[in-house]
Each structure stands twice: as structure tokens, then as C-alpha cells.
Coordinates of C-alpha atoms in Angstrom, one line a residue:
M10 CA 42.4 40.5 50.4
K11 CA 43.7 40.8 54.0
T12 CA 42.8 37.6 55.9
L13 CA 43.0 37.3 59.7
W14 CA 43.6 33.8 61.0
H15 CA 42.7 33.5 64.7
N16 CA 41.4 31.4 67.6
A17 CA 44.3 29.0 67.4
V18 CA 47.8 28.4 68.9
F19 CA 50.3 29.4 66.2
Y20 CA 53.7 27.8 66.7
T21 CA 56.2 30.1 64.9
L22 CA 59.2 27.8 65.1
Q23 CA 61.3 31.0 65.4
K24 CA 62.4 29.5 68.7
E25 CA 61.2 26.6 70.8
G26 CA 57.8 27.1 72.5
H27 CA 57.2 30.5 70.8
T28 CA 53.6 31.1 69.9
V29 CA 51.4 34.0 68.7
D30 CA 47.7 34.5 68.8
A31 CA 46.8 35.6 65.3
L32 CA 48.2 36.2 61.8
L33 CA 47.3 38.5 59.0
T34 CA 48.0 37.4 55.4
E35 CA 47.8 39.1 52.0
N36 CA 48.9 38.1 48.5
G37 CA 50.2 34.7 49.8
K38 CA 52.4 36.2 52.5
I39 CA 52.3 36.7 56.2
T40 CA 52.0 40.5 56.7
K41 CA 51.5 40.9 60.4
I42 CA 51.7 38.8 63.6
G43 CA 50.0 39.7 66.9
S44 CA 46.8 39.4 68.8
Y45 CA 43.3 39.3 67.5
E46 CA 42.5 42.7 69.0
Q47 CA 45.5 44.3 67.4
L48 CA 44.8 42.9 63.9
K49 CA 41.0 42.6 63.6
D50 CA 40.4 46.1 62.2
Q51 CA 43.0 45.6 59.5
A52 CA 41.3 42.5 58.0
T53 CA 38.8 42.2 55.2
Q54 CA 37.9 38.6 56.2
E55 CA 38.4 36.5 59.2
I56 CA 39.0 32.7 59.5
N57 CA 38.2 31.3 63.0
L58 CA 40.3 28.2 63.5
Q59 CA 38.2 26.9 66.4
G60 CA 41.0 26.3 68.8
A61 CA 43.3 24.4 66.4
F62 CA 47.1 24.3 66.4
V63 CA 49.0 25.9 63.5
Y64 CA 52.5 25.1 62.3
P65 CA 54.6 26.3 59.4
G66 CA 53.6 24.3 56.4
F67 CA 55.1 20.8 56.5
I68 CA 57.6 19.9 53.8
D69 CA 58.7 16.4 52.7
N70 CA 62.4 16.7 52.0
H71 CA 62.7 13.7 49.7
M72 CA 60.1 11.8 47.7
H73 CA 59.0 10.7 44.3
I74 CA 55.7 12.5 44.0
I75 CA 54.5 11.0 40.7
G76 CA 55.7 7.5 42.0
Q77 CA 53.6 8.1 45.1
G78 CA 50.6 8.7 42.9
E79 CA 51.3 5.6 40.9
K80 CA 51.4 3.6 44.1
L81 CA 47.9 5.0 45.0
L82 CA 46.6 4.0 41.6
R83 CA 48.3 0.5 41.3
L84 CA 48.2 -2.7 43.4
D85 CA 49.8 -1.6 46.7
L86 CA 51.5 -4.6 48.4
S87 CA 53.2 -2.6 51.2
Q88 CA 50.6 -3.6 53.8
A89 CA 51.0 -7.3 53.2
T90 CA 52.1 -8.9 56.5
S91 CA 52.8 -12.4 55.3
S92 CA 53.7 -14.2 52.0
A93 CA 50.2 -15.8 52.1
D94 CA 48.6 -12.3 52.4
M95 CA 50.7 -11.1 49.4
M96 CA 49.8 -14.1 47.3
D97 CA 46.1 -13.6 48.1
Q98 CA 46.3 -9.9 47.0
L99 CA 48.1 -11.0 43.8
M100 CA 45.5 -13.7 43.0
H101 CA 42.6 -11.2 43.3
A102 CA 44.2 -8.3 41.4
Y103 CA 43.7 -7.5 37.7
K104 CA 41.3 -10.3 37.1
D105 CA 40.5 -9.4 33.5
L106 CA 44.0 -8.2 32.5
P107 CA 44.8 -8.9 28.8
E108 CA 47.9 -11.1 28.3
D109 CA 49.7 -8.3 26.4
E110 CA 49.4 -5.8 29.3
W111 CA 51.7 -5.6 32.3
F112 CA 50.7 -6.8 35.8
I113 CA 52.4 -4.3 38.1
G114 CA 52.5 -4.2 41.9
E115 CA 54.4 -2.0 44.3
G116 CA 55.9 -2.1 47.8
W117 CA 56.4 -5.7 48.9
N118 CA 58.8 -6.3 51.7
E119 CA 59.8 -9.8 52.7
N120 CA 61.0 -8.5 56.1
N121 CA 57.4 -8.0 57.1
F122 CA 56.7 -11.7 56.5
P123 CA 57.4 -14.3 59.3
D124 CA 59.0 -16.6 56.7
R125 CA 60.9 -13.8 54.9
K126 CA 59.7 -15.4 51.7
I127 CA 60.6 -13.9 48.3
F128 CA 58.4 -15.4 45.5
T129 CA 60.1 -17.0 42.5
R130 CA 59.1 -16.5 38.9
Y131 CA 57.5 -20.0 38.9
E132 CA 55.1 -19.0 41.7
L133 CA 54.3 -15.8 39.9
D134 CA 53.7 -17.8 36.7
T135 CA 50.7 -19.4 38.4
I136 CA 49.0 -16.0 38.8
T137 CA 49.0 -14.6 35.3
K138 CA 50.1 -15.1 31.8
S139 CA 50.8 -11.4 31.4
P140 CA 54.3 -10.1 32.0
M141 CA 54.6 -9.3 35.7
L142 CA 56.7 -6.8 37.6
L143 CA 56.5 -6.4 41.4
K144 CA 58.8 -3.7 42.8
R145 CA 60.2 -4.2 46.2
T146 CA 59.5 -1.4 48.7
C147 CA 63.0 0.1 48.3
W148 CA 62.7 0.4 44.5
H149 CA 66.1 -1.2 44.2
A150 CA 64.9 -4.7 43.4
A151 CA 61.9 -6.4 41.8
I152 CA 60.5 -9.9 41.2
V153 CA 59.2 -10.8 37.8
N154 CA 57.7 -13.8 36.2
S155 CA 59.0 -16.0 33.3
K156 CA 57.2 -13.9 30.7
A157 CA 58.9 -10.7 31.8
L158 CA 62.3 -12.5 31.9
E159 CA 61.6 -13.7 28.3
L160 CA 60.8 -10.3 27.1
A161 CA 63.9 -8.9 28.7
G162 CA 66.1 -11.6 27.2
I163 CA 67.3 -12.8 30.6
T164 CA 68.3 -16.4 30.6
K165 CA 70.6 -18.8 32.4
D166 CA 73.4 -17.6 30.1
T167 CA 72.8 -13.9 30.7
P168 CA 75.7 -12.4 32.7
D169 CA 75.0 -10.0 35.6
P170 CA 75.2 -6.4 34.5
D171 CA 78.0 -4.4 36.0
D172 CA 75.4 -2.4 38.0
G173 CA 73.1 -5.1 39.1
V174 CA 72.4 -8.7 40.1
I175 CA 70.3 -11.5 38.5
E176 CA 69.6 -13.9 41.4
R177 CA 69.9 -17.5 40.4
D178 CA 68.9 -20.9 41.8
E179 CA 71.3 -23.8 42.4
H180 CA 71.1 -24.7 38.7
G181 CA 72.1 -21.2 37.6
E182 CA 68.5 -20.4 36.4
P183 CA 67.2 -16.9 37.1
T184 CA 64.8 -17.0 40.1
G185 CA 62.9 -13.8 39.0
L186 CA 64.6 -11.6 41.6
L187 CA 66.4 -8.7 39.9
K188 CA 68.5 -6.0 41.6
E189 CA 69.5 -2.6 40.4
G190 CA 70.6 -2.6 36.8
A191 CA 69.2 -6.0 36.2
M192 CA 65.8 -4.7 37.2
H193 CA 66.1 -1.8 34.8
R194 CA 66.3 -4.2 31.9
V195 CA 62.7 -5.0 32.6
L196 CA 61.6 -1.5 33.5
Q197 CA 62.7 -0.2 30.1
L198 CA 60.2 -2.6 28.5
L199 CA 57.2 -0.9 30.1
P200 CA 55.1 1.2 27.8
E201 CA 56.1 4.8 27.8
P202 CA 53.6 6.6 30.1
T203 CA 51.3 9.2 28.5
E204 CA 51.0 12.7 29.7
A205 CA 47.4 11.9 30.8
Y206 CA 48.6 9.0 32.9
V207 CA 51.4 11.0 34.5
T208 CA 49.0 13.9 35.1
K209 CA 46.5 11.7 36.8
A210 CA 49.2 10.2 39.1
L211 CA 50.5 13.7 40.0
E212 CA 47.0 15.0 40.7
T213 CA 46.2 11.9 42.8
S214 CA 49.5 12.3 44.8
V215 CA 49.1 16.1 45.4
D216 CA 45.5 15.7 46.7
H217 CA 46.7 12.9 49.0
L218 CA 49.7 14.9 50.3
L219 CA 47.6 18.0 51.0
S220 CA 45.3 15.9 53.1
L221 CA 48.3 14.8 55.1
G222 CA 49.2 18.5 55.9
L223 CA 52.1 18.8 53.4
T224 CA 52.5 22.1 51.6
G225 CA 55.5 21.1 49.5
V226 CA 58.1 18.5 48.7
V227 CA 61.6 18.0 47.2
T228 CA 60.9 15.4 44.5
D229 CA 62.8 13.2 42.0
D230 CA 60.7 12.4 39.0
L231 CA 62.3 13.9 35.9
G232 CA 64.0 11.1 33.9
Y233 CA 61.6 8.3 34.8
Y234 CA 58.6 8.9 32.5
G235 CA 60.0 9.0 28.9
N236 CA 60.9 12.4 27.5
Y237 CA 61.4 14.9 30.3
Q238 CA 58.6 17.1 28.8
T239 CA 56.0 14.5 29.9
P240 CA 56.4 14.9 33.7
L241 CA 57.5 18.5 33.5
Q242 CA 54.4 19.5 31.6
A243 CA 52.3 17.7 34.2
F244 CA 54.0 19.6 37.0
N245 CA 53.5 22.9 35.2
N246 CA 49.9 22.2 34.4
V247 CA 48.8 20.7 37.7
L248 CA 50.5 23.0 40.2
G249 CA 49.6 26.6 40.9
G250 CA 46.0 26.6 39.6
K251 CA 43.4 25.0 41.8
R252 CA 46.1 22.9 43.4
K253 CA 48.6 25.2 45.0
F254 CA 51.5 23.0 46.1
R255 CA 55.3 23.7 46.1
T256 CA 57.9 21.4 44.5
H257 CA 61.7 21.6 44.3
V258 CA 62.3 19.3 41.4
L259 CA 65.6 17.4 41.3
R260 CA 66.9 17.0 37.7
H261 CA 67.9 13.4 37.0
F262 CA 71.3 13.0 35.3
S263 CA 69.8 11.4 32.3
V264 CA 67.9 14.5 31.3
F265 CA 69.9 17.2 33.1
Q266 CA 71.8 18.5 30.1
Q267 CA 68.7 18.4 27.9
L268 CA 66.7 20.3 30.4
T269 CA 69.3 23.0 30.7
D270 CA 70.4 23.2 27.0
E271 CA 66.7 23.5 25.9
Q272 CA 66.0 26.0 28.7
A273 CA 63.1 24.1 30.1
T274 CA 60.6 26.4 31.8
Y275 CA 59.2 25.8 35.3
N276 CA 56.0 27.2 36.7
S277 CA 57.6 29.1 39.5
P278 CA 57.0 29.4 42.5
W279 CA 55.1 26.1 42.4
V280 CA 57.7 24.2 40.3
E281 CA 61.4 25.1 40.8
P282 CA 64.4 23.3 39.4
G283 CA 66.8 21.7 41.8
E284 CA 70.2 19.9 41.7
M285 CA 71.4 17.2 39.3
K286 CA 70.3 13.9 40.8
F287 CA 72.0 10.5 40.6
F288 CA 72.5 7.3 42.6
I289 CA 75.8 5.8 43.7
D290 CA 74.4 2.7 45.5
G291 CA 71.3 0.8 46.3
A292 CA 69.6 0.0 49.6
F293 CA 70.0 -2.3 52.7
G294 CA 66.8 -4.2 51.9
G295 CA 68.2 -5.8 48.8
S296 CA 71.8 -5.8 50.2
T297 CA 72.9 -3.4 47.5
A298 CA 73.9 -0.4 49.6
L299 CA 77.7 0.0 49.1
L300 CA 79.8 -0.8 52.2
S301 CA 83.5 -0.5 53.0
K302 CA 83.3 -3.9 54.7
P303 CA 81.2 -6.9 53.6
Y304 CA 77.6 -7.5 54.9
A305 CA 77.5 -9.4 58.2
D306 CA 75.1 -11.9 56.7
D307 CA 76.9 -12.2 53.3
A308 CA 80.7 -12.2 53.6
E309 CA 81.1 -12.1 49.8
N310 CA 79.0 -9.0 49.3
I311 CA 79.8 -5.3 49.8
G312 CA 76.8 -4.1 47.8
T313 CA 76.4 -2.7 44.3
A314 CA 77.9 0.4 42.8
V315 CA 75.4 1.6 40.2
L316 CA 78.0 4.0 38.7
T317 CA 81.6 3.5 37.9
D318 CA 84.1 6.0 39.4
E319 CA 84.5 7.5 35.9
E320 CA 80.8 7.9 35.4
L321 CA 80.5 9.5 38.9
E322 CA 83.2 12.0 38.1
D323 CA 81.7 12.8 34.7
Y324 CA 78.3 13.5 36.2
V325 CA 79.7 15.9 38.8
K326 CA 81.9 17.6 36.2
T327 CA 78.9 18.1 34.0
A328 CA 76.9 19.7 36.8
R329 CA 79.7 22.0 37.6
S330 CA 80.1 23.0 34.0
Y331 CA 76.5 24.3 34.2
G332 CA 77.2 26.0 37.6
E333 CA 75.0 23.5 39.5
A334 CA 75.1 21.5 42.6
V335 CA 74.4 17.7 42.8
A336 CA 72.0 15.6 44.8
I337 CA 73.5 12.1 45.4
H338 CA 71.8 9.0 46.8
V339 CA 74.2 7.5 49.3
I340 CA 73.1 4.8 51.8
G341 CA 76.3 2.8 52.5
D342 CA 79.5 4.3 53.9
L343 CA 81.5 3.5 50.8
A344 CA 78.9 5.3 48.7
T345 CA 79.3 8.4 50.8
E346 CA 83.1 8.1 50.6
K347 CA 82.9 8.0 46.8
A348 CA 80.6 11.0 46.8
L349 CA 82.9 13.0 49.1
D350 CA 85.9 12.1 46.9
V351 CA 84.4 13.7 43.9
I352 CA 82.7 16.7 45.3
E353 CA 85.9 17.6 47.1
K354 CA 87.8 17.3 43.8
Y355 CA 85.2 19.4 42.0
P356 CA 83.8 22.0 44.6
V357 CA 80.2 23.2 44.4
P358 CA 79.8 26.7 42.9
V359 CA 79.9 29.5 45.4
G360 CA 76.5 30.1 47.0
K361 CA 75.2 26.7 46.3
K362 CA 75.1 23.5 48.4
D363 CA 75.4 19.8 47.4
R364 CA 72.7 17.5 48.6
L365 CA 73.5 14.1 50.1
I366 CA 70.4 11.9 50.2
H367 CA 69.8 9.3 53.0
V368 CA 73.4 9.2 54.5
V369 CA 72.3 6.2 56.6
L370 CA 75.7 4.6 57.4
L371 CA 78.6 6.9 58.0
R372 CA 82.0 6.8 59.8
D373 CA 83.9 9.3 61.9
D374 CA 86.3 10.2 59.1
L375 CA 83.5 10.8 56.7
V376 CA 81.6 13.1 59.1
E377 CA 84.8 15.1 59.6
R378 CA 85.1 15.6 55.8
M379 CA 81.4 16.4 55.5
E380 CA 81.8 19.2 58.1
K381 CA 84.1 21.0 55.8
L382 CA 81.8 21.1 52.9
P383 CA 78.8 23.2 51.9
I384 CA 76.2 20.4 51.9
V385 CA 72.7 19.7 53.1
L386 CA 71.3 16.3 54.2
D387 CA 68.0 14.6 53.4
I388 CA 67.2 12.1 56.1
Q389 CA 64.3 9.8 56.5
P390 CA 63.3 9.2 60.1
A391 CA 60.8 6.5 59.1
F392 CA 63.7 4.3 57.8
V393 CA 64.5 3.4 61.5
P394 CA 61.3 1.6 62.4
S395 CA 61.1 0.2 58.9
D396 CA 64.6 -1.2 58.8
F397 CA 65.0 -2.5 62.3
P398 CA 65.5 -5.1 63.6
W399 CA 66.4 -6.9 60.4
V400 CA 69.1 -4.4 59.4
Q401 CA 71.1 -5.5 62.4
E402 CA 71.6 -8.9 60.7
R403 CA 72.8 -7.1 57.6
L404 CA 75.3 -4.9 59.3
G405 CA 76.2 -6.6 62.5
N406 CA 76.5 -4.6 65.7
D407 CA 80.0 -3.2 65.3
R408 CA 79.2 -0.3 62.9
F409 CA 76.1 1.4 64.4
D410 CA 78.0 4.3 65.9
W411 CA 77.2 6.4 62.8
A412 CA 74.1 4.5 61.5
Y413 CA 70.8 6.3 61.3
A414 CA 72.5 9.0 63.5
W415 CA 70.1 11.9 63.1
K416 CA 70.8 13.4 66.6
K417 CA 74.5 13.4 66.1
L418 CA 74.2 15.0 62.7
L419 CA 72.0 17.7 64.0
D420 CA 74.4 18.3 67.0
K421 CA 77.2 18.7 64.5
G422 CA 75.3 21.5 62.9
F423 CA 74.4 19.9 59.6
I424 CA 71.4 21.3 57.7
C425 CA 69.0 18.4 57.8
G426 CA 65.5 18.1 56.3
G427 CA 63.1 15.3 57.0
G428 CA 61.5 13.2 54.3
S429 CA 59.7 9.9 53.6
D430 CA 61.2 8.8 50.3
A431 CA 57.6 8.0 49.4
P432 CA 56.4 5.8 47.9
I433 CA 59.1 3.8 49.7
E434 CA 57.7 4.9 53.1
D435 CA 54.3 6.5 54.0
P436 CA 54.5 10.2 53.3
N437 CA 52.5 11.2 56.4
P438 CA 54.8 13.7 58.1
L439 CA 53.3 12.9 61.5
L440 CA 54.6 9.4 61.1
G441 CA 58.1 10.8 60.3
I442 CA 57.9 13.1 63.3
H443 CA 56.9 10.2 65.5
A444 CA 59.7 8.1 64.2
A445 CA 62.3 10.8 64.8
I446 CA 61.1 11.2 68.4
T447 CA 60.6 7.5 69.4
R448 CA 62.6 5.5 66.8
R449 CA 60.0 2.8 66.7
L450 CA 56.5 2.1 65.4
P451 CA 53.5 3.6 67.3
I452 CA 52.3 0.1 68.0
E453 CA 55.6 -0.9 69.5
Q454 CA 56.4 -0.4 73.2
H455 CA 60.2 -0.3 73.8
E456 CA 62.8 2.4 74.1
G457 CA 63.4 2.7 70.4
Y458 CA 66.2 1.5 68.1
L459 CA 69.5 3.2 68.8
P460 CA 67.6 5.3 71.4
E461 CA 70.5 7.7 72.0
Q462 CA 69.6 9.2 68.6
K463 CA 66.1 10.2 69.5
L464 CA 65.2 13.8 68.7
S465 CA 63.1 16.2 70.9
R466 CA 59.6 17.0 69.6
Y467 CA 60.9 20.4 68.6
E468 CA 63.8 19.0 66.6
A469 CA 61.5 16.5 64.9
V470 CA 59.1 19.2 63.8
Q471 CA 62.0 21.4 62.6
L472 CA 63.1 18.6 60.2
F473 CA 59.8 18.9 58.3
T474 CA 59.6 22.8 58.5
S475 CA 62.6 25.1 59.0
G476 CA 65.1 22.3 58.3
A477 CA 63.5 21.2 55.1
A478 CA 63.2 24.9 54.0
A479 CA 66.9 25.5 54.6
T480 CA 67.9 22.6 52.4
I481 CA 66.3 24.3 49.4
G482 CA 67.6 27.8 50.3
K483 CA 64.2 29.0 51.4
E484 CA 65.0 29.4 55.1
H485 CA 64.2 33.2 54.8
V486 CA 60.7 32.7 53.4
R487 CA 59.5 29.2 54.5
G488 CA 59.6 27.0 57.5
C489 CA 58.6 29.6 60.1
L490 CA 55.7 31.8 60.8
A491 CA 57.1 35.3 60.5
V492 CA 56.3 38.5 58.7
G493 CA 57.4 38.3 55.0
F494 CA 57.2 34.5 55.0
D495 CA 55.0 32.5 52.7
A496 CA 51.6 31.9 54.2
D497 CA 51.9 28.1 54.2
F498 CA 50.3 26.5 57.3
T499 CA 49.6 23.0 58.5
I500 CA 46.7 23.2 60.9
L501 CA 46.1 20.3 63.3
A502 CA 43.3 19.4 65.7
E503 CA 45.7 18.6 68.5
D504 CA 49.1 19.8 69.7
V505 CA 52.1 17.8 68.5
F506 CA 54.1 19.2 71.4
S507 CA 51.8 18.0 74.2
V508 CA 49.7 14.9 73.2
A509 CA 50.8 11.4 74.1
V510 CA 53.7 10.7 71.8
D511 CA 52.1 7.6 70.3
H512 CA 49.0 9.6 69.4
I513 CA 51.0 12.0 67.1
P514 CA 50.4 10.0 63.9
A515 CA 46.7 9.9 64.6
I516 CA 46.3 13.7 64.9
T517 CA 43.7 15.0 62.5
V518 CA 44.8 17.5 59.8
V519 CA 42.1 20.2 59.9
K520 CA 43.4 22.4 57.1
T521 CA 46.3 22.7 54.8
V522 CA 47.0 26.3 53.6
V523 CA 49.4 27.2 50.8
A524 CA 50.1 30.8 49.9
G525 CA 47.2 31.9 52.1
E526 CA 44.6 29.7 50.4
I527 CA 43.0 26.6 51.9
M528 CA 44.0 23.7 49.8
Y529 CA 42.6 21.0 52.1
D530 CA 39.8 21.2 54.6
V531 CA 38.7 18.1 56.6
H532 CA 35.2 19.4 56.7
A533 CA 34.9 20.3 53.0

């Protein structure tokens, strides 16, 4: 069926400010571009968009799509604005939870609390007798109660793991705050999720993301939900039927070899395999991002390496032996240095690109090395208003020249895609676009954090369209409105390029179109 989309402003993103009047689509592709008069006689159906504004389908360049669904299904603590507010939410959640089931919450952030309070296990013990796990917003730390510590075998005499930290009080007793590998000792105790549970989380997430105008994501989920077949089967079953949505699925190092050796199948083009994914360090929120110099507020701490240098080298060698690229989580400058050391030593196969995720803190020498490599960068504009101003205490003011430096990275010619790292941040791409433009929250009124790194509106929209498409090698079929490209559209009620900048996150998503089919309609 030939469908004519018209009565809208279509931003092609082929060049800044370029628009067309109408599009013709067939079999999931854009077949012609022109005016309504030119195309109307060729269509078998017409869709009048009532003066809306159409953009290439927005893509989130880095998230955990099943984890985002879990956040929507579980107790969400991310909006708590004080420790008292968080305690109130905890006290009123899961009232009838059996003692043998886990009390799980997501997303707390002490930096949003005036007192910066982090609850101890003793305070959590007053809420429930069930084992409790509350993940910090960064997913690199959690607080647990005494029951959870007992089940994990963590006591005063338990040494810190090499890849993590057990926070202790003045008597050496665990406080309940666990970072990195210490947290994983508790996570591995959680019941293995069923396919039904993972499927429900994925369906919930996809429906939500479509309502935000997203048509696809780069996502990291394989390796977190038991056997890889559980999440992969959910992807293959959920996507491509009544829920058309595109996923570039990173393959976690823990299941990468099994996925490839067993020739796992992917429901292309909705589910496509990506690079081998692993972490080198943590995050600034828990002071576990790996730095070349100690934290300004903790002179004894340079962060946490979650891999040894030998493990790092082994992972990259394994990926190369299968002819694959790697996707590496790097937030601190020392983490990026370690990543560059190994991918320089073992170059990516010809025609492929390695993926560096976050690259929040860099240095001149690191950027010079990065420029010589075939890499793409996943950046999260929302990290800026989320991390500032507290991150200045963590880092001091003498190393911000290459911190959160999105503008400088783009000016250097790096291929950059914008993402949210959801459920860490809100996956609404309009929030990410706003953050890239203003480098502050919509409710704040100042020039922005590190304002010299602000992007233009066009650059910001490119991060979530043509830039994101380029990071997955789809720049010739996605990210622009052009003949031969996928018919993926994000249709908004107002124009991102002309409304008041602080109104951008409030723009209504009218429709989300994937492969020429309406997957979300605000009026449905």
C-alpha cells in the first residue's frame, strides 16, 4: 500500500533547515519526497497530519530496555526529593510482601536530598523483614538491609572484593551500602526471572518508549536475566509483530561466546546483534568511576576497576577472534586510557567500529589517540543536569576541560549518538535534546553547566537521529527522511527548532511511526 503523509512540516535532517511538504511510503520505506500535488495521485491512502512537525524517528543510543520496563513495574524512587520522602515511599510500598520475597526498589539518588542522606541497613530493617535491595540511580551501588547481607554472607570479617567496596561504619560493620562487585554478591541471590516476567517488562518498556517518540534503541540486556535465551526470546517474540520497534542489542561478555557458538537467532530487522559489551569502571555518583588522579573529595580514592587488565585484554581478544567489535563502558579518564591501550593493541576488524560508552571525563592525550581509531561514541546529554553541581565536588575544578565535552567531541568529527542510559535517566528524547542545548534542567534559569559545550538545536536533534543511526552503521537507511530510508518518523505537535527552549520537553508526541506503521497515536 502506498501511503501519502502530508499537511505537516517534514524536517529531513539531510541538512540544517531542510524541509519537504509530503512523503510517500510503501513496504516500510520512503519511496518519494515532494509536494502533496506531486504525490497525491500515486497514493492508495492518505494520512493528514493536521499541521504537525515530522522528524526522522528518534533513536536512544544507549539504554537497558528491559531494565527500564522493570523500573516502570517496580517501586521507583527516582523522584524522591528528600530522605524523608524516600522513607515515606518505602514505608507504604509492598505492604503484604511475604518475608521470603525480595523488597526491591530502583533509582534513589542522595544528591537530590538536602541532607545527602544514604540509609543504613538498620534503618531499612525497620521497614520490612524481607530481604531488601534498593539500587542507586547509577546501578553501580545499592543499599540493602541486614537480611540481605545475611543471605549474601557479608559480615564484618568479609573482605572487599577486588572489583567492589563494602562500606563500613567506625566499628568495621557493613552499613548496607555496597558498590560494584559487592553489590553483585546480592544481585546473584535474586530469583532467576521467568520469560513471562522479562516479556512483561519488555512490553511495558516498548509501549512507553513509543509514547515518547522513540522508534528504536541501542540496548544492553543480554547477560542480566539468567540464560541468554530468556531475554533474547522475549525480544524475538515481542518485537516485529504488533509492536514494531528496532533494537541493536549489545552482547554482554558473559554470554557473548555462547551466543555466537550456538548461533543464536535474531528477529531481524527488529532485533539485531551488536558488539560485545563490558564495563571497565563504575560511575561518579558512587565515586567508582576510574580516575588517573584521586577524587577531589576523597584523596585516597581513584575509583574502582571492575576488570583486571588481564581480563580486559582477554575480553577484547575474544571479541576479535570472532571478528567483532567491542562496546566498553568508560566514565573516568583512566578507564578510557585502559580501553584505548587494549583496542590499539588489538585493532577492530576492518569495516567495524568499537563503541565507547559515556566517555564523560577525557584528557587531551586521550582525545588525540581516539581520533586515530575507528570508534563511535555513546553520550548522554541528560548526565549534565543530573550530575551537576555535585560532581564538581567529586572532581574539583581543574579537570573540566574535557568533562561532558559534547560540543568539542562533535567539532573533532567523532560519530556521536545521544542516549539516556535509561533507567538511569528518563528516556524521553526531548529531555535529552533540551539538556544538550541548555545543559541544565528546564526548571533552572542559568547559563548552563560548562556552557561552552552547549549544542545548537540542530546538533542536539542529530544526536538522536542521524548521529545515533551512524553509530550502528545505519546512516544510509535511518536518521534522515530520504528516498530509500526506513519510514520511521517521530511526529510532534510543535516545532523543536522554534518553540521556547524550555518548552521542548513538554512538546506532545502526536504519533510514532515505525516502518510506515503508526505504533503510537496520542488520540488512539
